[in-house]
GROMACS .gro file of N, CA and C in nm:
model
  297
    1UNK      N    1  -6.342  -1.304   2.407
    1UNK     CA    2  -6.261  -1.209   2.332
    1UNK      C    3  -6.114  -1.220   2.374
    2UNK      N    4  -6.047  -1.214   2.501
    2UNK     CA    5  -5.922  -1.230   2.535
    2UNK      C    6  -5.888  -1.378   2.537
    3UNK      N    7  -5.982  -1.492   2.505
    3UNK     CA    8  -5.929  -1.614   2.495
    3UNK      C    9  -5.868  -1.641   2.322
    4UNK      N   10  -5.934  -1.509   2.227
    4UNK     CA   11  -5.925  -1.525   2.093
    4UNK      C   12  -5.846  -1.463   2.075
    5UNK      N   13  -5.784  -1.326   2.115
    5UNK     CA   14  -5.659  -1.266   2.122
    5UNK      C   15  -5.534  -1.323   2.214
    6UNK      N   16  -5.556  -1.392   2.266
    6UNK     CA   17  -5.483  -1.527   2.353
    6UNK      C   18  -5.459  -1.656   2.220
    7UNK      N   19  -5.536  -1.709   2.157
    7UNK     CA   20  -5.491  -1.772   2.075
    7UNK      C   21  -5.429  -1.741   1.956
    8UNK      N   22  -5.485  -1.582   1.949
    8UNK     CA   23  -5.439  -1.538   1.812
    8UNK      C   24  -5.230  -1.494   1.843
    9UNK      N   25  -5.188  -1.481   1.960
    9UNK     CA   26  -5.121  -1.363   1.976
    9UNK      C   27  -4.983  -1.555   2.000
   10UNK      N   28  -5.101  -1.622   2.042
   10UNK     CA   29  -5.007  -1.721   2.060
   10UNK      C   30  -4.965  -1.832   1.922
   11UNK      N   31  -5.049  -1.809   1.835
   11UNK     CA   32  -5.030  -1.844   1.691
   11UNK      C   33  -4.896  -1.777   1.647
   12UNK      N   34  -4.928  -1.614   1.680
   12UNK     CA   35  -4.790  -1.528   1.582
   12UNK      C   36  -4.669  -1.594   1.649
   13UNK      N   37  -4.679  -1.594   1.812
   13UNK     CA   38  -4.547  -1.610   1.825
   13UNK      C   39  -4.519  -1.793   1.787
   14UNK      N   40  -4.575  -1.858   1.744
   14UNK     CA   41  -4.570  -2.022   1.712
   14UNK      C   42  -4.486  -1.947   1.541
   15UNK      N   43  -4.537  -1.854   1.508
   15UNK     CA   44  -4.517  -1.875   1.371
   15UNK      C   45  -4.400  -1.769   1.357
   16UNK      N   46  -4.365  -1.676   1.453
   16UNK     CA   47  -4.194  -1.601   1.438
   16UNK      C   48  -4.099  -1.729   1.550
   17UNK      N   49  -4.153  -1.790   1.626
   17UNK     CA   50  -4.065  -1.920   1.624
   17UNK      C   51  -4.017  -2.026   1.533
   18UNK      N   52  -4.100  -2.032   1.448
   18UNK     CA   53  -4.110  -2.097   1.315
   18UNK      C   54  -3.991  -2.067   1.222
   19UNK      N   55  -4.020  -1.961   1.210
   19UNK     CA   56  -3.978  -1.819   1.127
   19UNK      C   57  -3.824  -1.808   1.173
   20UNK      N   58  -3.828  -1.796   1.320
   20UNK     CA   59  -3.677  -1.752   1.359
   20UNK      C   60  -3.587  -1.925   1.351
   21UNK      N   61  -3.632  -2.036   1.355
   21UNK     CA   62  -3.570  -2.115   1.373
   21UNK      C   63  -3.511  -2.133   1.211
   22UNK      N   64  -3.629  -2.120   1.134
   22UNK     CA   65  -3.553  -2.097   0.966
   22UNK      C   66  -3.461  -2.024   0.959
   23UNK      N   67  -3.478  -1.911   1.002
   23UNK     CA   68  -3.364  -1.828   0.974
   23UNK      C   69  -3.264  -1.833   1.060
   24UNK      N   70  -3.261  -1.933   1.133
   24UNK     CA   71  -3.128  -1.994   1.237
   24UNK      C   72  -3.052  -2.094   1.160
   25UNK      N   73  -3.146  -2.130   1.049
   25UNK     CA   74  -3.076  -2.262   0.986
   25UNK      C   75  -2.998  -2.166   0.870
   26UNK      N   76  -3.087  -2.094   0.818
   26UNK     CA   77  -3.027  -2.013   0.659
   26UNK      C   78  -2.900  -1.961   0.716
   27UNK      N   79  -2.847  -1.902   0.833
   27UNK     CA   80  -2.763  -1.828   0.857
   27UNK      C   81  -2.652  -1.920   0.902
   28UNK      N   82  -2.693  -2.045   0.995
   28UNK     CA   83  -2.592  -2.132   0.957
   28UNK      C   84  -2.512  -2.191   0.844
   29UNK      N   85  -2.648  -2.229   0.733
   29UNK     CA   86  -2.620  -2.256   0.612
   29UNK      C   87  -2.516  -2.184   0.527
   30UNK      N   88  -2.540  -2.009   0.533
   30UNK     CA   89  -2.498  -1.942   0.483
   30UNK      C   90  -2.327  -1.913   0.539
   31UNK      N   91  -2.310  -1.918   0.675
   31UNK     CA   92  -2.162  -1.948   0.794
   31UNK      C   93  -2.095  -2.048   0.670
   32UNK      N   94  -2.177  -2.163   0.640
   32UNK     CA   95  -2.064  -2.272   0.602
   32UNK      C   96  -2.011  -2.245   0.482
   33UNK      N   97  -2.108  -2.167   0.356
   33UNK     CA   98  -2.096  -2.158   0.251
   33UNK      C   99  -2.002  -2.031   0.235
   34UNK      N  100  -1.997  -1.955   0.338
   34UNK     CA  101  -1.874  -1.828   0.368
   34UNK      C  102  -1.716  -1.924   0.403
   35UNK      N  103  -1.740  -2.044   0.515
   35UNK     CA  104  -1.632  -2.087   0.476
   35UNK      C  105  -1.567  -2.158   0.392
   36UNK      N  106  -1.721  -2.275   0.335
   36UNK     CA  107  -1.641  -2.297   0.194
   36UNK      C  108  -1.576  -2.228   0.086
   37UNK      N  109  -1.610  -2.132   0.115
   37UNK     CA  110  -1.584  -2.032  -0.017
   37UNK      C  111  -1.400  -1.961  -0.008
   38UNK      N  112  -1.418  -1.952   0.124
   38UNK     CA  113  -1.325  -1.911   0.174
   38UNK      C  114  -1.193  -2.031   0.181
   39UNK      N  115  -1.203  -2.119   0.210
   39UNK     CA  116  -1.117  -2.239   0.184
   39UNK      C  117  -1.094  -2.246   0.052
   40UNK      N  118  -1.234  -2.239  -0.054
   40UNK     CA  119  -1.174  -2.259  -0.165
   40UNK      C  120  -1.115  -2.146  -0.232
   41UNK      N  121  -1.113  -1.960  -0.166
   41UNK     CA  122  -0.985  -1.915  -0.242
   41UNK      C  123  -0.837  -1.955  -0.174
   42UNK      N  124  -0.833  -1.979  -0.084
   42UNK     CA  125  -0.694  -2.062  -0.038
   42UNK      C  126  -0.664  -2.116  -0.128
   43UNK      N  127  -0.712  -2.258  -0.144
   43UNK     CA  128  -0.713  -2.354  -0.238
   43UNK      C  129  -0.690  -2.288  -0.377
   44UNK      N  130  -0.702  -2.206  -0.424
   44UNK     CA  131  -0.669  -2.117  -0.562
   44UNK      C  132  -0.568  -2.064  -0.532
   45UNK      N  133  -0.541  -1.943  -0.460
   45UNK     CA  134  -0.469  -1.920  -0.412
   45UNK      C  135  -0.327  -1.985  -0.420
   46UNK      N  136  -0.341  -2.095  -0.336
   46UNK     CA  137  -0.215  -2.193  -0.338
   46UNK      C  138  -0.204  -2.244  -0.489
   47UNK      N  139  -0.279  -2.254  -0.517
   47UNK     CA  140  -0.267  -2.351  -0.678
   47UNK      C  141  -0.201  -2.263  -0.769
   48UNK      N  142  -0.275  -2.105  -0.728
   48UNK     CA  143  -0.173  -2.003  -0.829
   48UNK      C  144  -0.001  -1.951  -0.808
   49UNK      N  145   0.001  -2.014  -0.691
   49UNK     CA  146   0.150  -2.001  -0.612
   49UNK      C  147   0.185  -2.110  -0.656
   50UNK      N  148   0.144  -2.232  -0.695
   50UNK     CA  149   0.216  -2.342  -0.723
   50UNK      C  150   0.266  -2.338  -0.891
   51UNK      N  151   0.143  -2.260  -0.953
   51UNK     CA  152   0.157  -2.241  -1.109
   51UNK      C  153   0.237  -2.133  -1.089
   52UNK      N  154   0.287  -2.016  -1.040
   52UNK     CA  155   0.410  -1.956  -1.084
   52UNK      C  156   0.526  -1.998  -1.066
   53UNK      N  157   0.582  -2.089  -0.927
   53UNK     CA  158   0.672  -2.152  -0.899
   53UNK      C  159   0.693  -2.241  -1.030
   54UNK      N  160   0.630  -2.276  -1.066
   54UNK     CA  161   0.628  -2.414  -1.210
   54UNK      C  162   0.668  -2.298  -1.294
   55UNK      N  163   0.592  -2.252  -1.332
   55UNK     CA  164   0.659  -2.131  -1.473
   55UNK      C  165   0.801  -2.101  -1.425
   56UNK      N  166   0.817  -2.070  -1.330
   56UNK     CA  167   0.980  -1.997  -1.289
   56UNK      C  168   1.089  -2.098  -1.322
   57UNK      N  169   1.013  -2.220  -1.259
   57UNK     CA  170   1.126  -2.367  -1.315
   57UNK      C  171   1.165  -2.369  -1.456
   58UNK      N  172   1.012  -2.392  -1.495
   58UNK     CA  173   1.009  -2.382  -1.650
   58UNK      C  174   1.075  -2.303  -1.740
   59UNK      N  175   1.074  -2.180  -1.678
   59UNK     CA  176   1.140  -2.040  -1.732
   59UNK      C  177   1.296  -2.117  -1.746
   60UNK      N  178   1.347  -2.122  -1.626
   60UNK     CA  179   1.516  -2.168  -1.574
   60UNK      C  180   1.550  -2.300  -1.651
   61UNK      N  181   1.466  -2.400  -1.684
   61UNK     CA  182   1.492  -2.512  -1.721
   61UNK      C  183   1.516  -2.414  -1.887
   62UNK      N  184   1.436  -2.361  -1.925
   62UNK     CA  185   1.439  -2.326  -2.113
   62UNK      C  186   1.539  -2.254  -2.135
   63UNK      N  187   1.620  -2.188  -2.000
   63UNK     CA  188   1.723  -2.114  -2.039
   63UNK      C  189   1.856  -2.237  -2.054
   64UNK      N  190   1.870  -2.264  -1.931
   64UNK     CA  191   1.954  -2.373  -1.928
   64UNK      C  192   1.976  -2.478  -2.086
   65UNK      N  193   1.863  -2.486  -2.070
   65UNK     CA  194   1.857  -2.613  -2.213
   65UNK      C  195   1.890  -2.532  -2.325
   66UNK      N  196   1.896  -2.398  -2.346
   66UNK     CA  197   1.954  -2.301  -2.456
   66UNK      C  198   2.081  -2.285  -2.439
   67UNK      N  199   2.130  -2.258  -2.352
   67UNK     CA  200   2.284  -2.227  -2.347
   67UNK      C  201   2.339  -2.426  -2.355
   68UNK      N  202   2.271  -2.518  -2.303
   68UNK     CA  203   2.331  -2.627  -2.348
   68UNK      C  204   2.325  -2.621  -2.494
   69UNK      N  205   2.264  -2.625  -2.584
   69UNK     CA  206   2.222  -2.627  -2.688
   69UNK      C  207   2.323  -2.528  -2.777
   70UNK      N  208   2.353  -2.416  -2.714
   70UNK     CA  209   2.447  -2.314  -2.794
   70UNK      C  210   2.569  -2.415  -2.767
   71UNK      N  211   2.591  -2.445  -2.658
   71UNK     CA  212   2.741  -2.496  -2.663
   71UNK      C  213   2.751  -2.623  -2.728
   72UNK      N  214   2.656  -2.709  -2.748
   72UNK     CA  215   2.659  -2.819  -2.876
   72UNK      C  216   2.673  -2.790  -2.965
   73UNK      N  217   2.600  -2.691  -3.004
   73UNK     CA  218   2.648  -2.608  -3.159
   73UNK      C  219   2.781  -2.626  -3.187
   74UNK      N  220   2.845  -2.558  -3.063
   74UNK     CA  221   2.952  -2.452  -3.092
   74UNK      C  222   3.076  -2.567  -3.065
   75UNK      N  223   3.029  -2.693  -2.989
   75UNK     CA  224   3.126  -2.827  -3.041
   75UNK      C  225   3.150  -2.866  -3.093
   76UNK      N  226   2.991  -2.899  -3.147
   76UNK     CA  227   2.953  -2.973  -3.319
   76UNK      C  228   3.114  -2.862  -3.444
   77UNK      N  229   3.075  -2.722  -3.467
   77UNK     CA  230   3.146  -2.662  -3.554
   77UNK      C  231   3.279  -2.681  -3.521
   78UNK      N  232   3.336  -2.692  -3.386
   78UNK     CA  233   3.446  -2.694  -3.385
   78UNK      C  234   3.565  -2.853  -3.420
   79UNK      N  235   3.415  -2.966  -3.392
   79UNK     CA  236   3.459  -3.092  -3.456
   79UNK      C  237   3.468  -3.059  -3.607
   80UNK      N  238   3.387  -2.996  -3.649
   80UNK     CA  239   3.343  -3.031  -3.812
   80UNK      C  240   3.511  -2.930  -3.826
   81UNK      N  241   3.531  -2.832  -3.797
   81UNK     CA  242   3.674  -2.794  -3.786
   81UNK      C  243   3.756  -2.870  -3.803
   82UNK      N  244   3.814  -2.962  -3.727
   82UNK     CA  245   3.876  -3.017  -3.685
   82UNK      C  246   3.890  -3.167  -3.766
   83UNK      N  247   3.771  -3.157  -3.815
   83UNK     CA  248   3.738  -3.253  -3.950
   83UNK      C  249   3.792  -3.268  -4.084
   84UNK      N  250   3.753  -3.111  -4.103
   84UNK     CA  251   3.775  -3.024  -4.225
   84UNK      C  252   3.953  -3.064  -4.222
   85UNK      N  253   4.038  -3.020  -4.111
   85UNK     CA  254   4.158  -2.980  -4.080
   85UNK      C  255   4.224  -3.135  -4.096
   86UNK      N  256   4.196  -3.254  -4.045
   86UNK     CA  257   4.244  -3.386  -4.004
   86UNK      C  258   4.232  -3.424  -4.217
   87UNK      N  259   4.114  -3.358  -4.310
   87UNK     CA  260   4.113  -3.387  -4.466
   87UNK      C  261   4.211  -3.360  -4.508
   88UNK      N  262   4.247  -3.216  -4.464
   88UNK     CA  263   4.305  -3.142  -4.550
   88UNK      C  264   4.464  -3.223  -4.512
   89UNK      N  265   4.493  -3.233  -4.402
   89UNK     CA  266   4.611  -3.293  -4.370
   89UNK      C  267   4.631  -3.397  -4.458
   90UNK      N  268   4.560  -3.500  -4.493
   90UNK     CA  269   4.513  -3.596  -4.526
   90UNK      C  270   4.597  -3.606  -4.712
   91UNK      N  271   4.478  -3.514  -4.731
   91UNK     CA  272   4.495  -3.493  -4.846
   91UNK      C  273   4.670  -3.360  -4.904
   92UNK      N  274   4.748  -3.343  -4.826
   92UNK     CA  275   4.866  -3.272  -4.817
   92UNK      C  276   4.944  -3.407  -4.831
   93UNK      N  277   4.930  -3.505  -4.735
   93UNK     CA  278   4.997  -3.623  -4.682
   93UNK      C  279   5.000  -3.672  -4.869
   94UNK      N  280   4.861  -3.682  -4.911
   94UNK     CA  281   4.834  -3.785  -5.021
   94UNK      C  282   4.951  -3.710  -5.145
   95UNK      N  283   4.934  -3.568  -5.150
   95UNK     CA  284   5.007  -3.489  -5.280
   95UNK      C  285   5.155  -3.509  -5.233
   96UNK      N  286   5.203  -3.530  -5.148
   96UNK     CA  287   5.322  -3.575  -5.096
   96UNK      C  288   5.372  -3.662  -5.136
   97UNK      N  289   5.309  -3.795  -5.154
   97UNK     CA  290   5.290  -3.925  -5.157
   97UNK      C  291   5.360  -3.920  -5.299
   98UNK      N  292   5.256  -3.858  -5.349
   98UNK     CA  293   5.237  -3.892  -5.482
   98UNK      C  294   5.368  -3.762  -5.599
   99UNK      N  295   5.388  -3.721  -5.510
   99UNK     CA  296   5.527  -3.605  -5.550
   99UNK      C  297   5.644  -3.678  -5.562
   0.00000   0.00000   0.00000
């Protein structure tokens, strides 16, 4: 009787050794997958710091390229001015000519 409660008692603990060494591995397992996880919100993290820095450029570059853009305009009209003005001379010179 105590050689069968001797084997029996030495089975359980074979089998919460068993038992505990699994759950030595799951909890490791589970350690790494806390830090992968964790690295990868860094990794987001940074990526979303890198995508607002880019928008902000982006932002500054679209302004810039607008105010270039206004002041081409505002060259362009003042040649076509200056166009208009160099005809008209032109054509004063010609009624002259011809007076």
């Amino acid at each position: 009787l105590l050689q069968k409660r001797a084997a029996k008692a030495e089975n359980s603990a074979a089998k919460l050794r068993q038992e505990n060494a699994q759950l030595q591995a799951e909890l490791r397992h589970s350690r790494l997958e806390k830090e992968e996880l964790r690295a990868g919100q860094a990794g987001l993290a940074a990526a979303k710091q890198n995508a607002e820095a880019a928008l902000q450029q982006l932002l500054r570059v679209t302004a810039s390229s607008r105010a270039s853009i206004r002041q081409l305009l505002s060259g362009a009209e003042s040649l076509q001015l200056v166009a208009d003005l160099l005809k008209s001379i032109d054509r004063i010179s010609e009624v002259s000519e011809d007076g």
